[in-house]
Amino acid sequence: MEARIYSVGDDDADVDDAYYDDTLEGAQRPAHQKHQKRRLPQCLIIGVRKGGTRALLEFLNLHPNIAAEKKEMHFFDDEVNYNRGLEFYRKRMPYSYEDQVTLEKTPAYFVEEVVPGRVSAMNSSIKLILILRDPVERAISDYMQIYTTRHERGKTHETFENLAFDAMTGDVNKSYKAIRRSIYHRHMERWLEHFPLHQFHFVSAENLVQNPVEELRKVEDFLQIDHRLTQDHFYFNQTRGFYCMHLQHRQKCLAPSKGRAHIPIDQDVIYKLREFFRPHNQEMYELVGMNFGWP
């Protein structure tokens, strides 16, 4: 039997709309109004890649008290960008009012070793959001992003099975990036060397897909902003198979590449990966005090 895994998207390019303000107020604010200025972020969405960070950012950007930068900044994980300094970073943040939380998301932050220390050096009190997804599904989605890109360019690519398992031993290939990124506790341990647990908020990718308002309410509480995001602002798109957004004068979905079906993966492969990740998942649950209920 084969299992079919579905994608939860992250890519910057996969956004249907141009950059403008999509708050619940419905007005498209000018790029810069009186009393607005660019501020360093007070919150970062640090990951995970292929976990739904794009959906989370777009949903949060509906909130009038959030000013979200839609592009992935790659400031803390890119040497060239980081060496340009914090003023370079600040100038790339959106204009915001004093009562707004400035936020950016770069999923690579979670897994890059240098990032936690660099973020702490900027602001040791910053709030950090981490959306986590079933590590097996995340790894396959990670593979699919690269596979699809290469396929569209007429290039060949190794099968997921060949990359995910050692050809000699048949063991899971822990050096394969898609696998390594899904061993969450190893990355989280590094972050906890620099930040206390209470500065993190963990979002269930699965529940964000099924019940976005419930997850967003928790984020509002974490950011200490009013509850403004309600069921009225979302609708389930039967064609896409996930929730889209109701704005004042229009509807908005993520790009068509979000939620697309993957190539079938043999059930034996899924089973072996689940067995491999199970103890790693348990370590993550114990580390953060939250059970995500992955198979």
Coordinates of C-alpha atoms in Angstrom, one line a residue, residues 12-166:
D12 CA 8.4 33.1 -0.7
A13 CA 7.6 32.8 -4.4
D14 CA 4.4 30.9 -3.7
V15 CA 2.2 33.9 -2.7
D16 CA -0.6 34.9 -4.9
D17 CA -0.7 38.6 -3.9
A18 CA 1.7 41.6 -4.2
Y19 CA 3.0 43.0 -1.0
Y20 CA 0.5 45.2 0.8
D21 CA -1.4 45.5 4.0
D22 CA -4.1 42.8 4.4
T23 CA -5.2 43.6 7.9
L24 CA -8.8 43.1 9.0
E25 CA -9.4 46.8 8.8
G26 CA -9.5 46.2 5.0
A27 CA -7.6 49.3 4.1
Q28 CA -4.5 49.1 2.0
R29 CA -2.3 51.4 4.0
P30 CA 0.3 53.5 2.2
A31 CA 3.8 52.3 2.5
H32 CA 4.6 54.9 5.2
Q33 CA 2.3 57.0 7.4
K34 CA 2.9 59.5 10.1
H35 CA 3.9 57.8 13.4
Q36 CA 5.1 54.7 11.6
K37 CA 8.7 53.6 11.5
R38 CA 10.8 50.5 10.7
R39 CA 11.6 48.5 13.8
L40 CA 13.7 45.4 14.5
P41 CA 11.4 42.4 14.9
Q42 CA 9.9 41.6 18.3
C43 CA 9.0 38.1 17.1
L44 CA 10.5 35.6 14.7
I45 CA 8.9 32.6 13.1
I46 CA 12.0 30.4 13.1
G47 CA 10.7 27.3 11.4
V48 CA 10.2 24.6 10.4
R49 CA 10.8 24.4 6.7
K50 CA 7.8 22.8 4.9
G51 CA 5.9 23.1 8.1
G52 CA 3.4 25.8 7.2
T53 CA 5.3 29.0 8.1
R54 CA 3.9 30.8 5.0
A55 CA 0.3 30.0 5.9
L56 CA 1.0 31.0 9.5
L57 CA 2.5 34.3 8.5
E58 CA -0.3 35.2 6.0
F59 CA -2.9 34.4 8.6
L60 CA -1.2 36.5 11.3
N61 CA -0.7 39.3 8.9
L62 CA -4.5 39.8 8.9
H63 CA -4.2 41.0 12.5
P64 CA -4.1 44.8 12.8
N65 CA -1.6 44.6 15.6
I66 CA 0.9 42.7 13.5
A67 CA 3.3 44.1 10.9
A68 CA 4.8 41.1 9.1
E69 CA 7.6 41.1 6.5
K70 CA 6.5 38.8 3.8
K71 CA 9.9 38.0 2.4
E72 CA 12.2 35.6 4.1
M73 CA 15.1 37.8 5.3
H74 CA 17.8 35.2 5.9
F75 CA 19.6 37.8 8.0
F76 CA 20.9 35.5 10.8
D77 CA 21.8 32.5 8.7
D78 CA 23.5 34.4 5.8
E79 CA 27.0 35.6 6.4
V80 CA 26.8 38.4 3.8
N81 CA 23.5 39.7 5.2
Y82 CA 24.6 39.4 8.8
N83 CA 27.8 41.2 8.3
R84 CA 25.8 44.2 6.9
G85 CA 24.6 44.8 10.5
L86 CA 21.4 45.4 12.3
E87 CA 20.7 48.7 10.7
F88 CA 20.6 46.9 7.3
Y89 CA 18.2 44.4 8.8
R90 CA 16.0 47.1 10.4
K91 CA 15.6 49.0 7.2
R92 CA 14.2 45.8 5.6
M93 CA 11.4 45.5 8.1
P94 CA 7.9 46.8 7.3
Y95 CA 6.8 50.2 8.6
S96 CA 4.8 49.7 11.8
Y97 CA 3.0 51.6 14.5
E98 CA 4.1 51.5 18.1
D99 CA 1.3 49.1 19.1
Q100 CA 2.1 46.6 16.4
V101 CA 4.4 43.6 16.7
T102 CA 7.0 43.5 13.9
L103 CA 7.5 39.9 12.7
E104 CA 9.5 38.1 10.1
K105 CA 9.8 34.4 9.2
T106 CA 12.8 32.5 7.9
P107 CA 12.4 28.7 8.3
A108 CA 16.1 28.1 7.9
Y109 CA 16.8 29.8 11.3
F110 CA 15.7 26.8 13.3
V111 CA 18.3 24.4 11.9
E112 CA 21.4 26.7 11.4
E113 CA 23.8 26.4 14.3
V114 CA 24.9 30.1 14.3
V115 CA 21.4 31.5 14.4
P116 CA 20.4 31.2 18.1
G117 CA 23.4 33.1 19.4
R118 CA 23.0 35.8 16.8
V119 CA 19.3 36.3 17.6
S120 CA 20.1 36.5 21.3
A121 CA 22.8 39.1 20.7
M122 CA 20.2 41.2 19.0
N123 CA 17.4 40.8 21.5
S124 CA 17.6 38.2 24.3
S125 CA 13.9 38.8 25.2
I126 CA 12.6 38.2 21.6
K127 CA 9.5 36.0 21.2
L128 CA 10.0 32.9 19.0
I129 CA 7.4 30.9 17.2
L130 CA 8.0 27.4 15.9
I131 CA 5.5 25.6 13.8
L132 CA 6.1 21.8 13.9
R133 CA 4.8 19.1 11.5
D134 CA 4.9 15.3 11.5
P135 CA 8.6 14.8 10.8
V136 CA 8.0 12.1 8.2
E137 CA 5.6 14.2 6.2
R138 CA 7.9 17.2 6.6
A139 CA 10.9 15.3 5.2
I140 CA 8.9 14.0 2.2
S141 CA 7.6 17.5 1.5
D142 CA 11.1 18.9 1.8
Y143 CA 12.2 16.3 -0.8
M144 CA 9.3 17.1 -3.0
Q145 CA 10.1 20.8 -3.2
I146 CA 13.6 20.1 -4.7
Y147 CA 12.2 17.2 -6.8
T148 CA 9.5 19.5 -8.4
T149 CA 12.0 22.3 -9.0
R150 CA 14.4 20.0 -10.8
H151 CA 11.7 18.2 -12.7
E152 CA 10.3 21.6 -14.0
R153 CA 13.8 22.4 -15.2
G154 CA 14.1 19.1 -17.0
K155 CA 16.7 17.7 -14.6
T156 CA 16.7 14.3 -13.0
H157 CA 16.7 13.7 -9.3
E158 CA 17.4 10.7 -7.0
T159 CA 14.3 9.0 -5.6
F160 CA 13.3 9.8 -2.0
E161 CA 14.0 6.2 -1.0
N162 CA 17.6 6.4 -2.3
L163 CA 18.3 9.6 -0.5
A164 CA 16.6 8.7 2.8
F165 CA 18.2 5.3 3.3
D166 CA 21.8 4.1 3.2

